[in-house]
PDB file of C-alpha atoms in Angstrom:
ATOM      1  CA  MET S 336     -34.968 -93.081 -88.004  1.00 91.00           C
ATOM      2  CA  LEU S 337     -32.654 -93.174 -84.942  1.00 93.00           C
ATOM      3  CA  PRO S 338     -29.694 -91.927 -86.580  1.00 93.00           C
ATOM      4  CA  GLU S 339     -32.119 -89.549 -88.315  1.00 94.00           C
ATOM      5  CA  PHE S 340     -33.311 -88.066 -85.347  1.00 94.00           C
ATOM      6  CA  MET S 341     -30.090 -88.188 -83.125  1.00 94.00           C
ATOM      7  CA  LYS S 342     -28.166 -86.551 -86.623  1.00 93.00           C
ATOM      8  CA  LYS S 343     -30.335 -83.922 -86.961  1.00 92.00           C
ATOM      9  CA  HIS S 344     -30.479 -83.061 -82.745  1.00 91.00           C
ATOM     10  CA  GLN S 345     -27.047 -83.544 -83.332  1.00 90.00           C
ATOM     11  CA  LEU S 346     -27.308 -86.536 -80.092  1.00 92.00           C
ATOM     12  CA  SER S 347     -24.648 -88.227 -78.043  1.00 88.00           C
ATOM     13  CA  GLU S 348     -24.357 -92.721 -78.266  1.00 90.00           C
ATOM     14  CA  ALA S 349     -25.640 -92.598 -74.702  1.00 88.00           C
ATOM     15  CA  PHE S 350     -29.151 -90.728 -76.849  1.00 91.00           C
ATOM     16  CA  LYS S 351     -29.253 -93.791 -78.676  1.00 93.00           C
ATOM     17  CA  LYS S 352     -28.532 -96.529 -75.448  1.00 92.00           C
ATOM     18  CA  ASN S 353     -31.566 -94.743 -73.976  1.00 92.00           C
ATOM     19  CA  ALA S 354     -33.283 -94.916 -77.218  1.00 94.00           C
ATOM     20  CA  LEU S 355     -33.562 -98.662 -77.938  1.00 95.00           C
ATOM     21  CA  LYS S 356     -33.405 -99.731 -73.984  1.00 95.00           C
ATOM     22  CA  ARG S 357     -36.356 -97.499 -72.530  1.00 96.00           C
ATOM     23  CA  PHE S 358     -38.162 -95.206 -74.860  1.00 97.00           C
ATOM     24  CA  ILE S 359     -38.663 -97.213 -77.804  1.00 97.00           C
ATOM     25  CA  PRO S 360     -40.055 -99.809 -75.507  1.00 97.00           C
ATOM     26  CA  LEU S 361     -41.614 -96.881 -73.115  1.00 97.00           C
ATOM     27  CA  ALA S 362     -43.428 -96.083 -76.310  1.00 98.00           C
ATOM     28  CA  GLU S 363     -44.867 -98.820 -77.368  1.00 98.00           C
ATOM     29  CA  GLU S 364     -46.078 -99.440 -74.581  1.00 97.00           C
ATOM     30  CA  ILE S 365     -47.968 -96.156 -74.992  1.00 98.00           C
ATOM     31  CA  VAL S 366     -49.198 -97.454 -78.879  1.00 98.00           C
ATOM     32  CA  SER S 367     -50.452-100.584 -76.638  1.00 97.00           C
ATOM     33  CA  HIS S 368     -52.939 -98.544 -74.747  1.00 97.00           C
ATOM     34  CA  GLN S 369     -53.698 -96.055 -76.811  1.00 97.00           C
ATOM     35  CA  LEU S 370     -55.136 -98.943 -79.818  1.00 97.00           C
ATOM     36  CA  SER S 371     -56.489-100.216 -75.640  1.00 96.00           C
ATOM     37  CA  ALA S 372     -58.354 -97.170 -75.294  1.00 96.00           C
ATOM     38  CA  ASN S 373     -59.701 -96.173 -78.449  1.00 95.00           C
ATOM     39  CA  LYS S 374     -59.083 -92.428 -77.962  1.00 96.00           C
ATOM     40  CA  THR S 375     -57.555 -90.290 -77.355  1.00 98.00           C
ATOM     41  CA  TYR S 376     -54.651 -90.299 -75.018  1.00 98.00           C
ATOM     42  CA  TYR S 377     -52.411 -87.716 -73.022  1.00 98.00           C
ATOM     43  CA  ILE S 378     -49.722 -88.246 -72.022  1.00 98.00           C
ATOM     44  CA  GLY S 379     -47.916 -86.056 -69.304  1.00 98.00           C
ATOM     45  CA  ILE S 380     -43.888 -85.111 -69.348  1.00 98.00           C
ATOM     46  CA  ASN S 381     -42.339 -83.840 -65.909  1.00 98.00           C
ATOM     47  CA  GLY S 382     -38.623 -82.406 -65.658  1.00 96.00           C
ATOM     48  CA  CYS S 383     -36.994 -79.380 -64.379  1.00 93.00           C
ATOM     49  CA  GLN S 384     -35.580 -77.012 -66.536  1.00 88.00           C
ATOM     50  CA  GLY S 385     -32.998 -78.732 -69.301  1.00 87.00           C
ATOM     51  CA  SER S 386     -33.374 -82.120 -68.318  1.00 92.00           C
ATOM     52  CA  GLY S 387     -34.445 -83.354 -72.019  1.00 92.00           C
ATOM     53  CA  LYS S 388     -37.803 -82.739 -71.625  1.00 95.00           C
ATOM     54  CA  SER S 389     -38.510 -81.103 -75.414  1.00 94.00           C
ATOM     55  CA  THR S 390     -35.646 -84.095 -77.140  1.00 95.00           C
ATOM     56  CA  PHE S 391     -37.898 -86.680 -75.295  1.00 97.00           C
ATOM     57  CA  SER S 392     -41.404 -85.390 -76.715  1.00 98.00           C
ATOM     58  CA  SER S 393     -40.578 -85.170 -80.172  1.00 97.00           C
ATOM     59  CA  PHE S 394     -37.979 -87.980 -80.139  1.00 98.00           C
ATOM     60  CA  LEU S 395     -41.159 -90.380 -78.635  1.00 98.00           C
ATOM     61  CA  LYS S 396     -43.459 -88.462 -81.457  1.00 98.00           C
ATOM     62  CA  GLU S 397     -41.527 -88.910 -84.463  1.00 97.00           C
ATOM     63  CA  TYR S 398     -41.483 -92.713 -84.016  1.00 98.00           C
ATOM     64  CA  ILE S 399     -44.885 -93.149 -83.107  1.00 98.00           C
ATOM     65  CA  GLU S 400     -46.155 -92.104 -86.243  1.00 97.00           C
ATOM     66  CA  ASP S 401     -42.286 -93.474 -88.906  1.00 97.00           C
ATOM     67  CA  GLN S 402     -42.978 -97.078 -86.819  1.00 97.00           C
ATOM     68  CA  HIS S 403     -47.699 -96.580 -85.782  1.00 98.00           C
ATOM     69  CA  LYS S 404     -49.055 -94.430 -88.397  1.00 97.00           C
ATOM     70  CA  LEU S 405     -50.091 -92.779 -85.672  1.00 98.00           C
ATOM     71  CA  ASN S 406     -51.091 -88.757 -85.078  1.00 97.00           C
ATOM     72  CA  VAL S 407     -48.872 -87.865 -82.294  1.00 98.00           C
ATOM     73  CA  THR S 408     -49.475 -84.081 -80.936  1.00 98.00           C
ATOM     74  CA  VAL S 409     -46.601 -82.076 -79.067  1.00 98.00           C
ATOM     75  CA  LEU S 410     -47.257 -79.168 -76.439  1.00 98.00           C
ATOM     76  CA  SER S 411     -45.147 -77.610 -74.175  1.00 98.00           C
ATOM     77  CA  LEU S 412     -46.686 -75.656 -70.900  1.00 98.00           C
ATOM     78  CA  ASP S 413     -44.552 -73.569 -72.070  1.00 97.00           C
ATOM     79  CA  ASP S 414     -46.362 -72.911 -75.499  1.00 98.00           C
ATOM     80  CA  PHE S 415     -49.458 -70.704 -73.657  1.00 98.00           C
ATOM     81  CA  TYR S 416     -47.511 -68.048 -71.165  1.00 98.00           C
ATOM     82  CA  LEU S 417     -49.566 -64.591 -70.638  1.00 98.00           C
ATOM     83  CA  SER S 418     -48.554 -62.101 -72.268  1.00 98.00           C
ATOM     84  CA  LYS S 419     -45.716 -59.216 -71.226  1.00 98.00           C
ATOM     85  CA  SER S 420     -49.407 -57.332 -71.191  1.00 98.00           C
ATOM     86  CA  ASP S 421     -51.338 -59.632 -69.123  1.00 98.00           C
ATOM     87  CA  ARG S 422     -48.592 -60.262 -66.534  1.00 98.00           C
ATOM     88  CA  LEU S 423     -47.856 -56.782 -66.584  1.00 98.00           C
ATOM     89  CA  ALA S 424     -52.000 -55.814 -65.455  1.00 98.00           C
ATOM     90  CA  LEU S 425     -51.200 -59.004 -63.022  1.00 98.00           C
ATOM     91  CA  SER S 426     -48.511 -58.074 -61.437  1.00 98.00           C
ATOM     92  CA  VAL S 427     -50.570 -54.790 -60.951  1.00 98.00           C
ATOM     93  CA  LYS S 428     -53.753 -56.670 -59.103  1.00 98.00           C
ATOM     94  CA  ILE S 429     -52.134 -58.948 -57.336  1.00 98.00           C
ATOM     95  CA  HIS S 430     -47.999 -59.243 -56.587  1.00 98.00           C
ATOM     96  CA  PRO S 431     -45.156 -57.341 -58.821  1.00 98.00           C
ATOM     97  CA  LEU S 432     -43.046 -60.603 -59.079  1.00 98.00           C
ATOM     98  CA  PHE S 433     -46.228 -61.712 -61.848  1.00 98.00           C
ATOM     99  CA  GLU S 434     -44.781 -59.577 -64.222  1.00 97.00           C
ATOM    100  CA  THR S 435     -41.426 -62.218 -64.151  1.00 96.00           C
ATOM    101  CA  ARG S 436     -43.126 -65.986 -66.438  1.00 95.00           C
ATOM    102  CA  GLY S 437     -42.782 -69.361 -64.608  1.00 95.00           C
ATOM    103  CA  VAL S 438     -44.578 -70.177 -62.209  1.00 98.00           C
ATOM    104  CA  PRO S 439     -48.448 -72.094 -62.528  1.00 98.00           C
ATOM    105  CA  GLY S 440     -50.771 -68.460 -62.086  1.00 98.00           C
ATOM    106  CA  THR S 441     -48.798 -67.091 -65.917  1.00 98.00           C
ATOM    107  CA  HIS S 442     -49.666 -70.067 -67.693  1.00 98.00           C
ATOM    108  CA  ASN S 443     -53.062 -69.388 -69.980  1.00 98.00           C
ATOM    109  CA  ILE S 444     -54.994 -72.396 -68.262  1.00 98.00           C
ATOM    110  CA  PRO S 445     -58.065 -70.649 -70.125  1.00 98.00           C
ATOM    111  CA  LEU S 446     -56.287 -72.044 -73.085  1.00 98.00           C
ATOM    112  CA  LEU S 447     -55.156 -75.025 -72.398  1.00 98.00           C
ATOM    113  CA  LYS S 448     -57.727 -76.589 -71.620  1.00 98.00           C
ATOM    114  CA  GLN S 449     -59.819 -75.938 -75.102  1.00 98.00           C
ATOM    115  CA  VAL S 450     -56.593 -76.324 -76.971  1.00 98.00           C
ATOM    116  CA  LEU S 451     -56.540 -80.262 -75.213  1.00 98.00           C
ATOM    117  CA  THR S 452     -60.937 -80.732 -76.064  1.00 97.00           C
ATOM    118  CA  SER S 453     -60.241 -79.771 -79.074  1.00 97.00           C
ATOM    119  CA  LEU S 454     -57.866 -82.186 -79.682  1.00 98.00           C
ATOM    120  CA  GLN S 455     -59.945 -84.855 -78.788  1.00 96.00           C
ATOM    121  CA  GLN S 456     -62.800 -83.766 -81.749  1.00 95.00           C
ATOM    122  CA  PRO S 457     -62.519 -83.737 -85.655  1.00 96.00           C
ATOM    123  CA  GLY S 458     -61.193 -80.726 -87.474  1.00 96.00           C
ATOM    124  CA  LYS S 459     -58.391 -78.822 -87.234  1.00 95.00           C
ATOM    125  CA  CYS S 460     -56.495 -77.313 -84.206  1.00 97.00           C
ATOM    126  CA  LEU S 461     -54.686 -74.533 -83.385  1.00 97.00           C
ATOM    127  CA  ILE S 462     -51.438 -74.958 -81.578  1.00 97.00           C
ATOM    128  CA  PRO S 463     -49.822 -71.958 -79.541  1.00 98.00           C
ATOM    129  CA  ARG S 464     -46.586 -71.425 -79.473  1.00 98.00           C
ATOM    130  CA  PHE S 465     -44.265 -68.420 -77.227  1.00 97.00           C
ATOM    131  CA  ASP S 466     -41.684 -66.640 -78.566  1.00 96.00           C
ATOM    132  CA  LYS S 467     -38.773 -66.001 -75.322  1.00 88.00           C
ATOM    133  CA  SER S 468     -36.943 -64.232 -77.402  1.00 87.00           C
ATOM    134  CA  THR S 469     -39.184 -61.323 -77.349  1.00 93.00           C
ATOM    135  CA  ASP S 470     -41.372 -62.861 -73.979  1.00 94.00           C
ATOM    136  CA  ASN S 471     -44.682 -62.518 -76.195  1.00 97.00           C
ATOM    137  CA  PRO S 472     -46.678 -65.164 -77.706  1.00 98.00           C
ATOM    138  CA  PHE S 473     -46.248 -65.399 -81.164  1.00 98.00           C
ATOM    139  CA  PRO S 474     -49.751 -63.903 -83.491  1.00 97.00           C
ATOM    140  CA  GLU S 475     -51.927 -66.320 -84.070  1.00 96.00           C
ATOM    141  CA  THR S 476     -50.859 -67.003 -87.128  1.00 96.00           C
ATOM    142  CA  GLN S 477     -47.686 -67.950 -86.864  1.00 97.00           C
ATOM    143  CA  TRP S 478     -49.661 -71.370 -84.418  1.00 97.00           C
ATOM    144  CA  GLU S 479     -49.553 -74.566 -85.438  1.00 95.00           C
ATOM    145  CA  VAL S 480     -52.169 -75.899 -87.038  1.00 96.00           C
ATOM    146  CA  MET S 481     -52.653 -79.226 -86.149  1.00 95.00           C
ATOM    147  CA  GLU S 482     -54.988 -82.379 -87.884  1.00 93.00           C
ATOM    148  CA  ALA S 483     -57.477 -83.553 -84.517  1.00 95.00           C
ATOM    149  CA  PRO S 484     -58.176 -85.962 -83.556  1.00 97.00           C
ATOM    150  CA  ALA S 485     -55.257 -86.926 -82.589  1.00 98.00           C
ATOM    151  CA  ASP S 486     -54.532 -90.716 -81.491  1.00 98.00           C
ATOM    152  CA  ILE S 487     -51.576 -89.818 -79.138  1.00 98.00           C
ATOM    153  CA  VAL S 488     -50.926 -85.916 -77.584  1.00 98.00           C
ATOM    154  CA  LEU S 489     -47.908 -85.397 -74.861  1.00 98.00           C
ATOM    155  CA  LEU S 490     -47.593 -82.647 -72.862  1.00 98.00           C
ATOM    156  CA  GLU S 491     -44.819 -80.969 -70.839  1.00 98.00           C
ATOM    157  CA  GLY S 492     -43.392 -78.841 -68.396  1.00 97.00           C
ATOM    158  CA  TRP S 493     -41.224 -77.918 -66.047  1.00 96.00           C
ATOM    159  CA  CYS S 494     -44.316 -78.139 -63.356  1.00 97.00           C
ATOM    160  CA  TRP S 495     -46.618 -79.886 -65.011  1.00 98.00           C
ATOM    161  CA  GLY S 496     -48.262 -83.119 -61.897  1.00 98.00           C
ATOM    162  CA  VAL S 497     -46.423 -80.554 -59.150  1.00 98.00           C
ATOM    163  CA  ASN S 498     -49.879 -80.618 -56.403  1.00 98.00           C
ATOM    164  CA  HIS S 499     -50.479 -78.320 -54.550  1.00 98.00           C
ATOM    165  CA  GLN S 500     -48.855 -76.995 -50.687  1.00 98.00           C
ATOM    166  CA  SER S 501     -49.330 -76.991 -47.595  1.00 97.00           C
ATOM    167  CA  VAL S 502     -50.487 -73.447 -45.692  1.00 94.00           C
ATOM    168  CA  HIS S 503     -47.111 -74.754 -43.678  1.00 96.00           C
ATOM    169  CA  GLU S 504     -44.993 -74.962 -46.479  1.00 97.00           C
ATOM    170  CA  LEU S 505     -45.459 -71.830 -47.560  1.00 97.00           C
ATOM    171  CA  ASP S 506     -44.364 -70.265 -44.302  1.00 96.00           C
ATOM    172  CA  VAL S 507     -40.940 -70.365 -45.006  1.00 95.00           C
ATOM    173  CA  ALA S 508     -38.822 -69.148 -47.383  1.00 97.00           C
ATOM    174  CA  CYS S 509     -37.114 -71.207 -49.909  1.00 96.00           C
ATOM    175  CA  ASN S 510     -34.147 -68.381 -50.988  1.00 96.00           C
ATOM    176  CA  ALA S 511     -33.481 -64.867 -51.587  1.00 96.00           C
ATOM    177  CA  LEU S 512     -36.439 -63.597 -54.630  1.00 97.00           C
ATOM    178  CA  GLU S 513     -38.817 -64.579 -51.679  1.00 98.00           C
ATOM    179  CA  SER S 514     -37.394 -63.633 -48.325  1.00 98.00           C
ATOM    180  CA  GLU S 515     -36.498 -60.307 -50.131  1.00 97.00           C
ATOM    181  CA  GLU S 516     -39.627 -60.047 -52.281  1.00 97.00           C
ATOM    182  CA  ASP S 517     -42.395 -62.235 -51.235  1.00 98.00           C
ATOM    183  CA  SER S 518     -41.643 -61.461 -47.542  1.00 97.00           C
ATOM    184  CA  SER S 519     -45.311 -61.748 -46.899  1.00 96.00           C
ATOM    185  CA  GLY S 520     -45.887 -64.566 -48.194  1.00 97.00           C
ATOM    186  CA  VAL S 521     -48.571 -63.630 -51.119  1.00 98.00           C
ATOM    187  CA  TRP S 522     -47.356 -64.115 -54.377  1.00 98.00           C
ATOM    188  CA  ARG S 523     -46.548 -67.841 -53.283  1.00 98.00           C
ATOM    189  CA  HIS S 524     -49.689 -68.597 -51.547  1.00 98.00           C
ATOM    190  CA  PHE S 525     -51.674 -67.386 -55.156  1.00 98.00           C
ATOM    191  CA  VAL S 526     -49.311 -69.293 -56.935  1.00 98.00           C
ATOM    192  CA  ASN S 527     -50.501 -72.126 -54.953  1.00 98.00           C
ATOM    193  CA  GLN S 528     -53.507 -71.362 -55.016  1.00 98.00           C
ATOM    194  CA  GLN S 529     -53.294 -71.480 -59.219  1.00 98.00           C
ATOM    195  CA  ILE S 530     -52.552 -74.977 -59.326  1.00 98.00           C
ATOM    196  CA  LYS S 531     -55.027 -76.620 -56.944  1.00 98.00           C
ATOM    197  CA  SER S 532     -57.646 -74.028 -58.542  1.00 98.00           C
ATOM    198  CA  ASN S 533     -56.913 -74.192 -62.393  1.00 98.00           C
ATOM    199  CA  TYR S 534     -54.149 -76.734 -63.048  1.00 98.00           C
ATOM    200  CA  GLU S 535     -54.838 -80.102 -60.980  1.00 98.00           C
ATOM    201  CA  PRO S 536     -57.441 -80.282 -62.214  1.00 98.00           C
ATOM    202  CA  LEU S 537     -56.319 -80.951 -65.547  1.00 98.00           C
ATOM    203  CA  TYR S 538     -54.359 -83.496 -64.047  1.00 98.00           C
ATOM    204  CA  ALA S 539     -57.126 -85.701 -64.446  1.00 97.00           C
ATOM    205  CA  LEU S 540     -56.886 -85.547 -68.177  1.00 97.00           C
ATOM    206  CA  MET S 541     -53.911 -87.188 -68.272  1.00 98.00           C
ATOM    207  CA  ASN S 542     -53.822 -90.534 -68.951  1.00 97.00           C
ATOM    208  CA  TYR S 543     -49.743 -92.147 -68.086  1.00 98.00           C
ATOM    209  CA  TRP S 544     -47.491 -89.924 -66.318  1.00 98.00           C
ATOM    210  CA  VAL S 545     -43.784 -90.276 -67.266  1.00 98.00           C
ATOM    211  CA  MET S 546     -40.740 -88.270 -65.101  1.00 98.00           C
ATOM    212  CA  LEU S 547     -37.105 -86.763 -65.978  1.00 97.00           C
ATOM    213  CA  LYS S 548     -35.956 -86.770 -62.463  1.00 97.00           C
ATOM    214  CA  ALA S 549     -33.149 -83.938 -61.700  1.00 96.00           C
ATOM    215  CA  PRO S 550     -30.537 -84.619 -58.819  1.00 94.00           C
ATOM    216  CA  ASP S 551     -31.124 -82.155 -57.256  1.00 94.00           C
ATOM    217  CA  PHE S 552     -32.085 -78.476 -58.145  1.00 93.00           C
ATOM    218  CA  GLU S 553     -28.444 -76.898 -58.246  1.00 90.00           C
ATOM    219  CA  ASN S 554     -28.223 -79.322 -61.612  1.00 90.00           C
ATOM    220  CA  VAL S 555     -31.079 -76.092 -62.616  1.00 87.00           C
ATOM    221  CA  PHE S 556     -28.250 -73.378 -63.363  1.00 87.00           C
ATOM    222  CA  ALA S 557     -26.152 -75.382 -65.432  1.00 86.00           C
ATOM    223  CA  TRP S 558     -28.834 -76.541 -66.739  1.00 87.00           C
ATOM    224  CA  ARG S 559     -30.684 -73.348 -67.927  1.00 82.00           C
ATOM    225  CA  LEU S 560     -27.366 -71.409 -68.949  1.00 83.00           C
ATOM    226  CA  GLU S 561     -27.108 -73.969 -72.040  1.00 81.00           C
ATOM    227  CA  GLN S 562     -30.814 -73.765 -72.839  1.00 75.00           C
ATOM    228  CA  GLU S 563     -29.783 -69.729 -72.517  1.00 78.00           C
ATOM    229  CA  ASN S 564     -26.747 -70.361 -75.125  1.00 75.00           C
ATOM    230  CA  LYS S 565     -28.268 -72.895 -77.803  1.00 72.00           C
ATOM    231  CA  MET S 566     -31.167 -70.183 -77.848  1.00 69.00           C
ATOM    232  CA  ILE S 567     -28.979 -67.287 -78.568  1.00 69.00           C
ATOM    233  CA  LYS S 568     -26.636 -69.471 -80.696  1.00 71.00           C
ATOM    234  CA  ALA S 569     -30.469 -70.117 -83.017  1.00 68.00           C
ATOM    235  CA  MET S 570     -30.920 -66.380 -82.791  1.00 65.00           C
ATOM    236  CA  GLY S 571     -28.226 -65.776 -84.476  1.00 65.00           C
ATOM    237  CA  ASN S 572     -26.925 -62.994 -81.306  1.00 53.00           C
ATOM    238  CA  SER S 573     -29.990 -61.356 -82.054  1.00 53.00           C
ATOM    239  CA  GLY S 574     -31.490 -61.727 -79.457  1.00 49.00           C
ATOM    240  CA  SER S 575     -31.847 -59.377 -76.632  1.00 53.00           C
ATOM    241  CA  ALA S 576     -33.602 -60.813 -74.055  1.00 60.00           C
ATOM    242  CA  ALA S 577     -31.398 -63.430 -73.791  1.00 70.00           C
ATOM    243  CA  MET S 578     -30.198 -62.788 -69.958  1.00 79.00           C
ATOM    244  CA  ASP S 579     -26.911 -63.761 -68.482  1.00 82.00           C
ATOM    245  CA  GLU S 580     -25.113 -65.818 -65.790  1.00 85.00           C
ATOM    246  CA  GLY S 581     -25.940 -63.864 -62.779  1.00 87.00           C
ATOM    247  CA  GLN S 582     -30.002 -63.141 -64.632  1.00 88.00           C
ATOM    248  CA  ILE S 583     -30.225 -66.779 -65.437  1.00 89.00           C
ATOM    249  CA  GLN S 584     -29.058 -67.235 -61.598  1.00 90.00           C
ATOM    250  CA  GLN S 585     -31.842 -64.605 -60.555  1.00 91.00           C
ATOM    251  CA  PHE S 586     -34.410 -65.740 -62.923  1.00 90.00           C
ATOM    252  CA  ILE S 587     -34.012 -70.014 -61.464  1.00 93.00           C
ATOM    253  CA  GLN S 588     -35.010 -68.891 -57.911  1.00 96.00           C
ATOM    254  CA  TYR S 589     -38.792 -68.896 -58.961  1.00 96.00           C
ATOM    255  CA  PHE S 590     -38.435 -71.293 -59.675  1.00 95.00           C
ATOM    256  CA  GLN S 591     -36.637 -72.994 -56.856  1.00 96.00           C
ATOM    257  CA  ARG S 592     -39.937 -74.021 -54.146  1.00 98.00           C
ATOM    258  CA  LEU S 593     -41.738 -76.117 -57.018  1.00 97.00           C
ATOM    259  CA  THR S 594     -39.076 -77.912 -59.158  1.00 97.00           C
ATOM    260  CA  GLU S 595     -37.792 -79.315 -54.951  1.00 97.00           C
ATOM    261  CA  HIS S 596     -41.635 -80.041 -54.291  1.00 97.00           C
ATOM    262  CA  SER S 597     -41.980 -82.474 -57.323  1.00 97.00           C
ATOM    263  CA  LEU S 598     -38.532 -83.799 -56.884  1.00 96.00           C
ATOM    264  CA  LYS S 599     -40.112 -84.682 -53.417  1.00 97.00           C
ATOM    265  CA  THR S 600     -43.312 -86.039 -54.447  1.00 97.00           C
ATOM    266  CA  LEU S 601     -44.128 -85.575 -57.634  1.00 97.00           C
ATOM    267  CA  SER S 602     -42.647 -89.403 -58.532  1.00 95.00           C
ATOM    268  CA  LYS S 603     -44.841 -91.333 -56.735  1.00 94.00           C
ATOM    269  CA  ASP S 604     -47.552 -89.783 -58.442  1.00 94.00           C
ATOM    270  CA  CYS S 605     -45.936 -91.153 -62.860  1.00 97.00           C
ATOM    271  CA  ASN S 606     -45.870 -94.491 -64.324  1.00 97.00           C
ATOM    272  CA  ILE S 607     -42.188 -94.173 -64.601  1.00 98.00           C
ATOM    273  CA  VAL S 608     -40.036 -91.714 -63.451  1.00 98.00           C
ATOM    274  CA  TYR S 609     -36.799 -91.803 -65.711  1.00 97.00           C
ATOM    275  CA  GLU S 610     -33.435 -90.740 -62.631  1.00 97.00           C
ATOM    276  CA  LEU S 611     -31.082 -88.439 -64.224  1.00 95.00           C
ATOM    277  CA  ASN S 612     -26.862 -87.527 -63.156  1.00 93.00           C
ATOM    278  CA  GLN S 613     -25.462 -84.023 -63.644  1.00 91.00           C
ATOM    279  CA  ASN S 614     -24.740 -85.015 -66.462  1.00 88.00           C
ATOM    280  CA  ARG S 615     -29.065 -85.924 -67.650  1.00 88.00           C
ATOM    281  CA  GLU S 616     -27.530 -89.994 -68.101  1.00 90.00           C
ATOM    282  CA  ILE S 617     -30.494 -92.476 -67.008  1.00 94.00           C
ATOM    283  CA  ILE S 618     -28.863 -93.973 -63.942  1.00 94.00           C
ATOM    284  CA  ARG S 619     -32.362 -95.495 -63.233  1.00 94.00           C
ATOM    285  CA  SER S 620     -36.204 -96.532 -64.170  1.00 95.00           C
ATOM    286  CA  LEU S 621     -38.703 -96.542 -61.680  1.00 95.00           C
ATOM    287  CA  VAL S 622     -41.918 -98.055 -62.804  1.00 93.00           C
ATOM    288  CA  ARG S 623     -45.534 -97.889 -61.219  1.00 84.00           C
ATOM    289  CA  GLU S 624     -47.665-100.773 -60.651  1.00 68.00           C
ATOM    290  CA  GLN S 625     -50.591-100.841 -62.744  1.00 58.00           C
TER     291      GLN S 625
END
């Protein structure tokens, strides 16, 4: 199935090398764990914007389903963003920066918890989808219907797995967005509390963690710009919500604090870390002793 997957996603020979050397052995390990557990097995996948989480998750799903006939569900944290109206309400109640999707606090965590729980139980499970071109969730009639229970659930997200910071770490603004628009720290303190109260309890559901680790935050702009261009191409240049380079530079500042925090701290909590270079090539794998 690898040649077909590469053709479908227009991938280079570098992906083939990684798939054979790293991803297929990982998939086999995950299958072994799931068969041993004999229940729904949850994989948390972290990586900054543009790091390749979606392609990586899709490959694991297709390989495991093709080779082992198991039921694999891929979830993206991005599909659980709140609607524009809900974020507007949050921006009025807490801080204006919450009108923009991205940080913890702008996801529908009760819905995420419900979906994760439902995927363990027999029956049909609705999987939400978010339309970035309209900045709103797709109508529920367009959500995916999955047959549960799932054998394996892959949940990927740019901040998935990131723990809260100490109050002291929040004192100093990390960029112009924070210094100019969150000078009092209300926004970042609320984000931090959301992680602690609502996100970290769900991390405990994950049985295994994988990180696609960027070399540093500087690569996020180039990778995010590439994502935007792909979205524009897919929409046939009709997406009114597409961002130009200046808007992307502004947008990624929302993600900087937690991305840098994850690059410093998350590796120790992951079962396997794939260290990437600026071209998203894996230069090293770090495996945590079990």
